[in-house]
Amino acid sequence: MSSETTQPAAARADGIWKVYGHGEAQVHALRGVSTAFDRGRFTAIMGPSGSGKSTLMHCLAGLDTVDAGHVFIGDTQVTGLGDAGLTKLRREKVGFIFQQFNLLPTLTAEENILLPMAISGRKPDPQWYDLVIKTVGLGDRLSHRPTELSGGQQQRVACARALVARPEVIFADEPTGNLDSRSSGEVLNFLRSSVHDFGQTIVMVTHDPRAASYADRVIFLADGSIVDELEKPTEGSVLDKMKSLDPGQSPDAATGGADV
Amino acid sequence: MLRATLKSLLARKLRLALSAFAVILGVMFVAGSFVLTDTLGRSFENMFDSAYAHTDVVVAPKPKVDGQYAGDSSPVPGVLTAADQAKIEAVSGVVAAHPIAEAEGARVIGSDGKVVTTVGPPRLGSNWIDGVGGAEIRDGHAPQNDNQVVLNVEQAKKAGLKVGDQVTVLTPGGKRTFELAGTFGYAGGLDGRGGVLEVRFTDKVAQELMLGEPGAYTSFDVDVAPGQSAAAVRDAIAAQTGGAYEVKTGAELAKSIADQFKSVLDGLNKVLLGFGGVALFVGTFLILNIFSITVAQRTKELALTRALGASRRQMIGSVLAEALVVGLTGSVLGLLAGLGVGWVLAMVAANVSGLILAPIALPMSAVIAAFSVGIVITVLAALLPALRASRVPPIAALQEVATPDRPLTKLSVGGGLVTAAGVALMGYGLTGDGHLWPMLGGVMFAFIGVALLSPLVGKPVVAALGRLFSWSVAGKLGRLNSGRNPRRTAITAAALMIGIALITAASTVLTSGDESLRGAANREVHADLLVTGQNSTDVMPTFTRSTMDDIRKIPGVASATSEVYARAMIGKNGHGVSIIDDLPAMAAQFSLKPASATSGTLSALGPNDAIVDTETAVDEGVRVGDTVKVVLPKGDPVEFRIAAIYAENDFYGGYLLGSAALTHLVSPDPAVATITLAGGASESAVRDQVGRLLADNPEVSVMTKGEYLDQASGQIGTLLTMVTILLALAILIAVLGVIITLWLSVLERTRELGLLRAIGLGRAATMRMITVEAVVITLFGTLLGLATGVGMGAAVVRSLKGEGITDFAVPWSQLTAYLVAGALVGVFAAVLPSIKAARTDVLKAIAYE
Ligand SMILES: Nc1ncnc2c1ncn2[C@@H]1O[C@H](COP(=O)(O)OP(=O)(O)OP(=O)(O)O)[C@@H](O)[C@H]1O
Ligand SMILES: [Mg+2]
């Protein structure tokens, strides 16, 4: 393991199982997954379609319940929390970036960024806010509504929104899945700099080896289990790893799956 | 295409069920009112048929007074004698003519000391004749002397009296106590004739107390010889008596009385249908909205169908087919529900009035109304959305769904024009004698116009309203959501507007009426106390004339006048007249003034003087100093001199006759007395003393001017409550509309809700967000309704200036109450949608398509 400090991980899975359905139709989406996400690191989760990436992320974030095992965010045990506890957790410790539909159409970009703070009745630290806004690089488009922004700009707004509240950990499920490579680059750069410059913890699900190469560490999931991991990945090393894990699947097919 | 339509119908059953619900409620109201009035109508028919089943022919005098003036339905009883009886019995085919002395106004004081009341049916006093009209003694025996009476079983039950008890009866001829000799009913086991309460005396007592004339009768119940037809004998009597009498067969009489009741029921039906119409009108908005939202949400699906080759006509057809199914289902269910409601209401009415209910039936009128109204309205409402569906371009299937904010210019110009047309029509309807249809059409146009304008008006108003709630994030989000789709918000609010506007208009008119009455009373009435009774039937309760002398003797009473209402023929026309025992005093009490310098004076008027208002004087062509021949219900023509012509005011109009008329009435007992106090006299002391004089007459009481006005306000309040109850259905449908709109919006925004929940919006806050949206919509609708309603009320008040509504008053406290109610309605409407929103499953919501 790559844990460099003794302080608790930002997020941790402890032998979690997730089973969908009954009898014949039963699917083991997660089979005893244990892993930890250290503070201030950018982790990518990769794996073939249906391997359980999204499921793992939803369980980590407390959006879904697990059938066995435990999940921790910081020192909070997520498993077993009720709706009120989960709401509090989402307000204070977790940030989300989804593949699409991240923003409320009725609010401006700026209002969207400030929404989680407003919801929990907090004021953003002005210096921090300015820094995030500068990094997100939207400049004069802050007063625009989502429909007036490009897909890449929208995703950067979503990133800024996740960042402003300084959560323990940000979960991103294929945040660049709908973007072209240039926009993807902008978003990924922003994510990486928020980890390296501001010490944010980010967990990102992706199909794209190039996106994974922005991370500090990649874990590979197959059939509900962690099968491998890679420190300091490059696009090439990730591709090689994918080939070795699933010789039948070409990287092109894997990247193509991101649009599904 | 049809199969595709049916399939998509099933996929959207909930919202269609809800739109059908609006049709059901409206149709239920309409069908229910037909069923109710039809059932009651047939029940009355049956009742009078059985009441006159044992009556062959009835002979009544031609009334001396052609007493049918506005608001009066029963002719003035004339008088027959034993001589008339002999004449009729001489006619061949007549076996016997039983003389009946009957009049309204025999009121029994029950064992609890209170007068037994009815809701509508008369309280008759007459003479007992064995077997006539199918009457039969049930308990005890017939009255054998002048101190005995019999009551019909229903009356005895209501009064709580048993055979052998003492029974006190108030009659036109005064109050008298009798021994209850027995109770009676009618053939067929009936306890009475449809709620009519009866007291039967001996002939002599009935003549004395009910008719005020010994030896007089009001009609003859003629028995026809066996083998003779009633109609033949009727014709024979008419022919052989030279048309001196009104002769009718029992069947004719039953029919003519039943027809009177039916025309009342017809009126009731029209009123109910009016309210049902309002409910359906509101329902139209709701259906229009549901179909519009559905079409908007199905844009992609519709575009795909177009891309696959469906024609525009097919698109319109598919939406209209859906509407047809909804309308049909709604009509059938509404009709059934209406049958149930009508039946229940008929039972309630029967219970209250003692009517025996005819078997329930579904009148054709109800079926026709239900189907035509239900289907036409649904299809009409779906027409616009259907056209919109047909205009969805195939390319929309490929584009991102974005409902563009279409400009409101056209809509607003149209709305302005329709509103203007509505106002003009209403204005025309309100002028002159009033034209009902233009007026109603105007109101409808005005509503549609305001509804069309409401998206434009809504933008700033909704923004301003929303700002009230913007202190929390949830509130702010709710406010933004309500401003999101101006048309949707506006239509939803406009549906609510209609009910609120009508209630507000009614409230404005009634409050103005109340204010005007108060204003007029304060300006024109100089009397301090009023003696009057509560009438539950057509006949006003009266008190004995001698009480007036006692009142005048009370220290502190400066003047007291009394008034008797009667019907009279003056010249060729029937008039309702008032007989005043002290005309000059009364003129002073009510500020009556001569119309002009040449109109005589009101200060010295004798018993044979009459005064008349300007308008009647012109109509009748009478002038000061003329002598008019007045035929009163009893006795010969009396001559009155027109002593003065007065200017009509808020309290008096028409002929006012001096005291000479009193002896020509069945009863000289006054219905009303007004008392002016001397300076320094204590109002409450005099009031109590007058009250003591009236203590043995529970139907009549004394009030101060203030108490009287408060009572009038109370009656206005009751009327308003009734209007509100009848409009509640329209409001309920509008609230249903709010619920559905919100529900559909919540469905539409599932993803957003999931996102909000994911970034930490709690359940309670989610519910608050939806609630704010709902409250903003209902408050907007309420405000629109208040504004429109006050406007309509003002128009009506203006047009009623000639009817005595001179002051325009805005009912502020009611308006505030409506506004609060509007907000509460919003909270209520939000319950289900907000629970739905709070239950949004975050995972499902964010799952990619
Ligand atoms: N709600 C559900 N009900 C039943 N099975 C489910 C459900 N959600 C996920 N699964 C199954 O669990 C397994 C893991 O799904 P998951 O969405 O985590 O895969 P993934 O790795 O995110 O795939 P992708 O790359 O396509 O997004 C799959 O086999 C999927 O079919
Ligand atoms: Mg996934």
PDB file of N, CA and C in Angstrom, chain A residues 20 58 63-65 83 87-88 90-91 94 96-107 111-112 115-121 145 147 161 173-174 260, chain B residues 400 402 472-474 476-477 479-481 483-484 751-765 768-769 838 841-843 845-849:
ATOM      1  N   TYR A  20     -27.074  -7.369  -6.095  1.00  0.00           N
ATOM      2  CA  TYR A  20     -28.357  -6.927  -6.675  1.00  0.00           C
ATOM      3  C   TYR A  20     -29.201  -8.132  -7.030  1.00  0.00           C
ATOM      4  N   HIS A  58     -20.615   4.812  -5.454  1.00  0.00           N
ATOM      5  CA  HIS A  58     -21.870   5.161  -4.780  1.00  0.00           C
ATOM      6  C   HIS A  58     -21.878   4.679  -3.341  1.00  0.00           C
ATOM      7  N   LEU A  63     -24.265   7.075  -1.171  1.00  0.00           N
ATOM      8  CA  LEU A  63     -25.470   7.194  -1.994  1.00  0.00           C
ATOM      9  C   LEU A  63     -26.201   5.857  -2.039  1.00  0.00           C
ATOM     10  N   ASP A  64     -25.437   4.779  -1.817  1.00  0.00           N
ATOM     11  CA  ASP A  64     -26.033   3.445  -1.854  1.00  0.00           C
ATOM     12  C   ASP A  64     -25.615   2.709  -0.585  1.00  0.00           C
ATOM     13  N   THR A  65     -26.394   1.704  -0.212  1.00  0.00           N
ATOM     14  CA  THR A  65     -26.066   0.930   0.984  1.00  0.00           C
ATOM     15  C   THR A  65     -25.280  -0.317   0.575  1.00  0.00           C
ATOM     16  N   ASP A  83     -31.013   8.993   6.961  1.00  0.00           N
ATOM     17  CA  ASP A  83     -31.086  10.039   5.947  1.00  0.00           C
ATOM     18  C   ASP A  83     -30.496  11.349   6.444  1.00  0.00           C
ATOM     19  N   THR A  87     -27.352  13.146   4.828  1.00  0.00           N
ATOM     20  CA  THR A  87     -27.457  14.511   4.310  1.00  0.00           C
ATOM     21  C   THR A  87     -26.341  15.376   4.877  1.00  0.00           C
ATOM     22  N   LYS A  88     -26.098  15.222   6.179  1.00  0.00           N
ATOM     23  CA  LYS A  88     -25.043  15.997   6.843  1.00  0.00           C
ATOM     24  C   LYS A  88     -23.680  15.641   6.237  1.00  0.00           C
ATOM     25  N   ARG A  90     -23.086  14.524   3.255  1.00  0.00           N
ATOM     26  CA  ARG A  90     -22.961  15.078   1.911  1.00  0.00           C
ATOM     27  C   ARG A  90     -22.681  16.564   1.961  1.00  0.00           C
ATOM     28  N   ARG A  91     -23.277  17.205   2.961  1.00  0.00           N
ATOM     29  CA  ARG A  91     -23.058  18.642   3.062  1.00  0.00           C
ATOM     30  C   ARG A  91     -21.624  18.965   3.445  1.00  0.00           C
ATOM     31  N   VAL A  94     -18.477  15.401   1.593  1.00  0.00           N
ATOM     32  CA  VAL A  94     -18.399  14.780   0.276  1.00  0.00           C
ATOM     33  C   VAL A  94     -18.774  15.777  -0.804  1.00  0.00           C
ATOM     34  N   PHE A  96     -19.550  15.952  -5.214  1.00  0.00           N
ATOM     35  CA  PHE A  96     -19.842  15.079  -6.341  1.00  0.00           C
ATOM     36  C   PHE A  96     -19.628  15.788  -7.658  1.00  0.00           C
ATOM     37  N   ILE A  97     -19.140  15.013  -8.620  1.00  0.00           N
ATOM     38  CA  ILE A  97     -19.178  15.495 -10.006  1.00  0.00           C
ATOM     39  C   ILE A  97     -19.716  14.328 -10.827  1.00  0.00           C
ATOM     40  N   PHE A  98     -20.835  14.576 -11.515  1.00  0.00           N
ATOM     41  CA  PHE A  98     -21.417  13.510 -12.322  1.00  0.00           C
ATOM     42  C   PHE A  98     -21.019  13.686 -13.779  1.00  0.00           C
ATOM     43  N   GLN A  99     -21.406  12.678 -14.573  1.00  0.00           N
ATOM     44  CA  GLN A  99     -21.039  12.732 -15.978  1.00  0.00           C
ATOM     45  C   GLN A  99     -21.764  13.870 -16.698  1.00  0.00           C
ATOM     46  N   GLN A 100     -23.048  14.051 -16.353  1.00  0.00           N
ATOM     47  CA  GLN A 100     -23.809  15.158 -16.948  1.00  0.00           C
ATOM     48  C   GLN A 100     -24.912  15.586 -15.987  1.00  0.00           C
ATOM     49  N   PHE A 101     -25.638  16.623 -16.389  1.00  0.00           N
ATOM     50  CA  PHE A 101     -26.716  17.174 -15.561  1.00  0.00           C
ATOM     51  C   PHE A 101     -26.214  17.481 -14.153  1.00  0.00           C
ATOM     52  N   ASN A 102     -25.139  18.236 -14.115  1.00  0.00           N
ATOM     53  CA  ASN A 102     -24.544  18.567 -12.826  1.00  0.00           C
ATOM     54  C   ASN A 102     -25.100  19.841 -12.228  1.00  0.00           C
ATOM     55  N   LEU A 103     -25.724  20.662 -13.096  1.00  0.00           N
ATOM     56  CA  LEU A 103     -26.057  22.017 -12.650  1.00  0.00           C
ATOM     57  C   LEU A 103     -27.563  22.259 -12.697  1.00  0.00           C
ATOM     58  N   LEU A 104     -28.011  23.139 -11.805  1.00  0.00           N
ATOM     59  CA  LEU A 104     -29.418  23.511 -11.841  1.00  0.00           C
ATOM     60  C   LEU A 104     -29.621  24.573 -12.908  1.00  0.00           C
ATOM     61  N   PRO A 105     -30.528  24.332 -13.844  1.00  0.00           N
ATOM     62  CA  PRO A 105     -30.693  25.282 -14.953  1.00  0.00           C
ATOM     63  C   PRO A 105     -31.210  26.646 -14.519  1.00  0.00           C
ATOM     64  N   THR A 106     -31.837  26.707 -13.333  1.00  0.00           N
ATOM     65  CA  THR A 106     -32.403  27.994 -12.925  1.00  0.00           C
ATOM     66  C   THR A 106     -31.356  28.925 -12.313  1.00  0.00           C
ATOM     67  N   LEU A 107     -30.193  28.373 -11.975  1.00  0.00           N
ATOM     68  CA  LEU A 107     -29.194  29.189 -11.284  1.00  0.00           C
ATOM     69  C   LEU A 107     -28.054  29.556 -12.226  1.00  0.00           C
ATOM     70  N   GLU A 111     -24.005  30.919  -8.826  1.00  0.00           N
ATOM     71  CA  GLU A 111     -24.957  30.421  -7.834  1.00  0.00           C
ATOM     72  C   GLU A 111     -24.862  28.906  -7.701  1.00  0.00           C
ATOM     73  N   ASN A 112     -24.626  28.237  -8.818  1.00  0.00           N
ATOM     74  CA  ASN A 112     -24.443  26.798  -8.766  1.00  0.00           C
ATOM     75  C   ASN A 112     -23.218  26.429  -7.936  1.00  0.00           C
ATOM     76  N   LEU A 115     -24.006  26.807  -4.335  1.00  0.00           N
ATOM     77  CA  LEU A 115     -25.218  26.132  -3.844  1.00  0.00           C
ATOM     78  C   LEU A 115     -24.996  25.231  -2.623  1.00  0.00           C
ATOM     79  N   PRO A 116     -23.964  24.352  -2.626  1.00  0.00           N
ATOM     80  CA  PRO A 116     -23.800  23.484  -1.448  1.00  0.00           C
ATOM     81  C   PRO A 116     -23.563  24.292  -0.176  1.00  0.00           C
ATOM     82  N   MET A 117     -22.817  25.394  -0.294  1.00  0.00           N
ATOM     83  CA  MET A 117     -22.575  26.245   0.871  1.00  0.00           C
ATOM     84  C   MET A 117     -23.902  26.843   1.340  1.00  0.00           C
ATOM     85  N   ALA A 118     -24.683  27.313   0.371  1.00  0.00           N
ATOM     86  CA  ALA A 118     -25.963  27.940   0.709  1.00  0.00           C
ATOM     87  C   ALA A 118     -26.890  26.923   1.375  1.00  0.00           C
ATOM     88  N   ILE A 119     -26.896  25.732   0.823  1.00  0.00           N
ATOM     89  CA  ILE A 119     -27.768  24.694   1.378  1.00  0.00           C
ATOM     90  C   ILE A 119     -27.430  24.417   2.830  1.00  0.00           C
ATOM     91  N   SER A 120     -26.128  24.352   3.125  1.00  0.00           N
ATOM     92  CA  SER A 120     -25.762  24.034   4.510  1.00  0.00           C
ATOM     93  C   SER A 120     -25.589  25.301   5.335  1.00  0.00           C
ATOM     94  N   GLY A 121     -25.916  26.432   4.738  1.00  0.00           N
ATOM     95  CA  GLY A 121     -25.887  27.685   5.492  1.00  0.00           C
ATOM     96  C   GLY A 121     -24.492  28.125   5.895  1.00  0.00           C
ATOM     97  N   ARG A 145     -26.110  31.318 -17.291  1.00  0.00           N
ATOM     98  CA  ARG A 145     -26.812  30.102 -16.889  1.00  0.00           C
ATOM     99  C   ARG A 145     -26.207  28.895 -17.603  1.00  0.00           C
ATOM    100  N   THR A 147     -27.265  26.659 -19.548  1.00  0.00           N
ATOM    101  CA  THR A 147     -27.565  26.443 -20.972  1.00  0.00           C
ATOM    102  C   THR A 147     -26.717  27.328 -21.870  1.00  0.00           C
ATOM    103  N   ARG A 161     -17.829  23.752  -7.937  1.00  0.00           N
ATOM    104  CA  ARG A 161     -18.847  23.596  -6.911  1.00  0.00           C
ATOM    105  C   ARG A 161     -18.418  22.561  -5.880  1.00  0.00           C
ATOM    106  N   ASP A 173     -17.768  10.571 -11.207  1.00  0.00           N
ATOM    107  CA  ASP A 173     -18.055   9.383 -12.010  1.00  0.00           C
ATOM    108  C   ASP A 173     -18.008   9.774 -13.478  1.00  0.00           C
ATOM    109  N   GLU A 174     -16.919   9.382 -14.136  1.00  0.00           N
ATOM    110  CA  GLU A 174     -16.712   9.704 -15.542  1.00  0.00           C
ATOM    111  C   GLU A 174     -16.999  11.171 -15.838  1.00  0.00           C
ATOM    112  N   VAL A 260     -21.592   5.177 -23.328  1.00  0.00           N
ATOM    113  CA  VAL A 260     -22.836   4.431 -23.085  1.00  0.00           C
ATOM    114  C   VAL A 260     -23.641   5.084 -21.978  1.00  0.00           C
TER     115      VAL A 260
ATOM    116  N   GLU B 400     -31.378  18.354 -28.035  1.00  0.00           N
ATOM    117  CA  GLU B 400     -31.480  18.372 -26.585  1.00  0.00           C
ATOM    118  C   GLU B 400     -32.863  18.952 -26.240  1.00  0.00           C
ATOM    119  N   ALA B 402     -35.178  21.210 -24.840  1.00  0.00           N
ATOM    120  CA  ALA B 402     -35.163  22.503 -24.176  1.00  0.00           C
ATOM    121  C   ALA B 402     -36.435  23.199 -24.602  1.00  0.00           C
ATOM    122  N   SER B 472     -34.408  31.518   2.535  1.00  0.00           N
ATOM    123  CA  SER B 472     -33.703  30.241   2.649  1.00  0.00           C
ATOM    124  C   SER B 472     -33.393  29.727   1.257  1.00  0.00           C
ATOM    125  N   VAL B 473     -32.400  28.848   1.151  1.00  0.00           N
ATOM    126  CA  VAL B 473     -32.031  28.316  -0.144  1.00  0.00           C
ATOM    127  C   VAL B 473     -33.214  27.590  -0.755  1.00  0.00           C
ATOM    128  N   ALA B 474     -33.882  26.766   0.078  1.00  0.00           N
ATOM    129  CA  ALA B 474     -35.017  26.009  -0.416  1.00  0.00           C
ATOM    130  C   ALA B 474     -36.046  26.968  -0.985  1.00  0.00           C
ATOM    131  N   LYS B 476     -35.537  29.955  -2.139  1.00  0.00           N
ATOM    132  CA  LYS B 476     -35.058  30.583  -3.361  1.00  0.00           C
ATOM    133  C   LYS B 476     -35.209  29.626  -4.548  1.00  0.00           C
ATOM    134  N   LEU B 477     -34.850  28.374  -4.322  1.00  0.00           N
ATOM    135  CA  LEU B 477     -34.980  27.394  -5.402  1.00  0.00           C
ATOM    136  C   LEU B 477     -36.444  27.251  -5.813  1.00  0.00           C
ATOM    137  N   ARG B 479     -38.791  29.477  -5.525  1.00  0.00           N
ATOM    138  CA  ARG B 479     -39.188  30.685  -6.239  1.00  0.00           C
ATOM    139  C   ARG B 479     -38.724  30.605  -7.686  1.00  0.00           C
ATOM    140  N   LEU B 480     -37.471  30.183  -7.886  1.00  0.00           N
ATOM    141  CA  LEU B 480     -36.952  30.096  -9.249  1.00  0.00           C
ATOM    142  C   LEU B 480     -37.743  29.075 -10.055  1.00  0.00           C
ATOM    143  N   ASN B 481     -38.109  27.961  -9.407  1.00  0.00           N
ATOM    144  CA  ASN B 481     -38.877  26.949 -10.121  1.00  0.00           C
ATOM    145  C   ASN B 481     -40.233  27.475 -10.565  1.00  0.00           C
ATOM    146  N   GLY B 483     -40.941  30.409 -11.365  1.00  0.00           N
ATOM    147  CA  GLY B 483     -40.810  31.383 -12.439  1.00  0.00           C
ATOM    148  C   GLY B 483     -40.333  30.732 -13.727  1.00  0.00           C
ATOM    149  N   ARG B 484     -40.116  29.444 -13.677  1.00  0.00           N
ATOM    150  CA  ARG B 484     -39.433  28.737 -14.718  1.00  0.00           C
ATOM    151  C   ARG B 484     -40.273  28.555 -15.974  1.00  0.00           C
ATOM    152  N   ARG B 751     -34.042  14.390 -12.049  1.00  0.00           N
ATOM    153  CA  ARG B 751     -32.586  14.430 -12.061  1.00  0.00           C
ATOM    154  C   ARG B 751     -32.046  15.565 -11.203  1.00  0.00           C
ATOM    155  N   GLU B 752     -32.690  16.720 -11.361  1.00  0.00           N
ATOM    156  CA  GLU B 752     -32.276  17.871 -10.565  1.00  0.00           C
ATOM    157  C   GLU B 752     -32.439  17.608  -9.087  1.00  0.00           C
ATOM    158  N   LEU B 753     -33.566  16.978  -8.750  1.00  0.00           N
ATOM    159  CA  LEU B 753     -33.828  16.694  -7.342  1.00  0.00           C
ATOM    160  C   LEU B 753     -32.759  15.750  -6.812  1.00  0.00           C
ATOM    161  N   GLY B 754     -32.389  14.752  -7.641  1.00  0.00           N
ATOM    162  CA  GLY B 754     -31.342  13.828  -7.221  1.00  0.00           C
ATOM    163  C   GLY B 754     -30.040  14.568  -6.983  1.00  0.00           C
ATOM    164  N   LEU B 755     -29.740  15.467  -7.886  1.00  0.00           N
ATOM    165  CA  LEU B 755     -28.505  16.239  -7.753  1.00  0.00           C
ATOM    166  C   LEU B 755     -28.522  17.047  -6.458  1.00  0.00           C
ATOM    167  N   LEU B 756     -29.655  17.731  -6.226  1.00  0.00           N
ATOM    168  CA  LEU B 756     -29.760  18.556  -5.025  1.00  0.00           C
ATOM    169  C   LEU B 756     -29.590  17.709  -3.771  1.00  0.00           C
ATOM    170  N   ARG B 757     -30.225  16.539  -3.790  1.00  0.00           N
ATOM    171  CA  ARG B 757     -30.092  15.655  -2.636  1.00  0.00           C
ATOM    172  C   ARG B 757     -28.641  15.224  -2.499  1.00  0.00           C
ATOM    173  N   ALA B 758     -27.974  14.943  -3.631  1.00  0.00           N
ATOM    174  CA  ALA B 758     -26.596  14.469  -3.579  1.00  0.00           C
ATOM    175  C   ALA B 758     -25.670  15.522  -3.013  1.00  0.00           C
ATOM    176  N   ILE B 759     -25.956  16.787  -3.290  1.00  0.00           N
ATOM    177  CA  ILE B 759     -25.046  17.791  -2.737  1.00  0.00           C
ATOM    178  C   ILE B 759     -25.548  18.335  -1.412  1.00  0.00           C
ATOM    179  N   GLY B 760     -26.450  17.596  -0.769  1.00  0.00           N
ATOM    180  CA  GLY B 760     -26.710  17.889   0.635  1.00  0.00           C
ATOM    181  C   GLY B 760     -28.024  18.553   0.982  1.00  0.00           C
ATOM    182  N   LEU B 761     -28.966  18.662   0.034  1.00  0.00           N
ATOM    183  CA  LEU B 761     -30.263  19.221   0.386  1.00  0.00           C
ATOM    184  C   LEU B 761     -31.048  18.158   1.165  1.00  0.00           C
ATOM    185  N   GLY B 762     -31.445  18.486   2.379  1.00  0.00           N
ATOM    186  CA  GLY B 762     -32.144  17.518   3.223  1.00  0.00           C
ATOM    187  C   GLY B 762     -33.571  17.302   2.755  1.00  0.00           C
ATOM    188  N   ARG B 763     -34.218  16.267   3.327  1.00  0.00           N
ATOM    189  CA  ARG B 763     -35.608  15.982   2.947  1.00  0.00           C
ATOM    190  C   ARG B 763     -36.520  17.162   3.254  1.00  0.00           C
ATOM    191  N   ALA B 764     -36.377  17.693   4.483  1.00  0.00           N
ATOM    192  CA  ALA B 764     -37.261  18.781   4.896  1.00  0.00           C
ATOM    193  C   ALA B 764     -37.092  19.969   3.963  1.00  0.00           C
ATOM    194  N   ALA B 765     -35.818  20.260   3.606  1.00  0.00           N
ATOM    195  CA  ALA B 765     -35.576  21.407   2.741  1.00  0.00           C
ATOM    196  C   ALA B 765     -36.152  21.158   1.355  1.00  0.00           C
ATOM    197  N   ARG B 768     -39.683  21.862   1.585  1.00  0.00           N
ATOM    198  CA  ARG B 768     -39.913  23.313   1.667  1.00  0.00           C
ATOM    199  C   ARG B 768     -39.838  23.949   0.292  1.00  0.00           C
ATOM    200  N   MET B 769     -38.893  23.452  -0.494  1.00  0.00           N
ATOM    201  CA  MET B 769     -38.704  24.007  -1.830  1.00  0.00           C
ATOM    202  C   MET B 769     -39.983  23.858  -2.663  1.00  0.00           C
ATOM    203  N   ALA B 838     -39.226  14.518  -1.953  1.00  0.00           N
ATOM    204  CA  ALA B 838     -38.290  14.166  -0.882  1.00  0.00           C
ATOM    205  C   ALA B 838     -37.891  12.696  -0.976  1.00  0.00           C
ATOM    206  N   ASP B 841     -35.058   9.007  -5.280  1.00  0.00           N
ATOM    207  CA  ASP B 841     -33.927   8.123  -5.069  1.00  0.00           C
ATOM    208  C   ASP B 841     -32.729   8.713  -5.814  1.00  0.00           C
ATOM    209  N   VAL B 842     -31.737   9.142  -5.051  1.00  0.00           N
ATOM    210  CA  VAL B 842     -30.613   9.857  -5.653  1.00  0.00           C
ATOM    211  C   VAL B 842     -29.972   9.009  -6.750  1.00  0.00           C
ATOM    212  N   LEU B 843     -29.776   7.738  -6.450  1.00  0.00           N
ATOM    213  CA  LEU B 843     -29.079   6.870  -7.402  1.00  0.00           C
ATOM    214  C   LEU B 843     -29.838   6.768  -8.713  1.00  0.00           C
ATOM    215  N   ALA B 845     -32.018   8.794  -9.817  1.00  0.00           N
ATOM    216  CA  ALA B 845     -32.115  10.090 -10.466  1.00  0.00           C
ATOM    217  C   ALA B 845     -30.889  10.404 -11.296  1.00  0.00           C
ATOM    218  N   ILE B 846     -29.715   9.993 -10.795  1.00  0.00           N
ATOM    219  CA  ILE B 846     -28.502  10.366 -11.515  1.00  0.00           C
ATOM    220  C   ILE B 846     -28.070   9.301 -12.508  1.00  0.00           C
ATOM    221  N   ALA B 847     -28.779   8.157 -12.503  1.00  0.00           N
ATOM    222  CA  ALA B 847     -28.412   7.099 -13.448  1.00  0.00           C
ATOM    223  C   ALA B 847     -28.513   7.634 -14.867  1.00  0.00           C
ATOM    224  N   TYR B 848     -27.496   7.444 -15.657  1.00  0.00           N
ATOM    225  CA  TYR B 848     -27.506   7.974 -17.026  1.00  0.00           C
ATOM    226  C   TYR B 848     -28.510   7.207 -17.843  1.00  0.00           C
ATOM    227  N   GLU B 849     -29.049   7.885 -18.806  1.00  0.00           N
ATOM    228  CA  GLU B 849     -30.092   7.225 -19.595  1.00  0.00           C
ATOM    229  C   GLU B 849     -29.485   6.202 -20.538  1.00  0.00           C
TER     230      GLU B 849
END
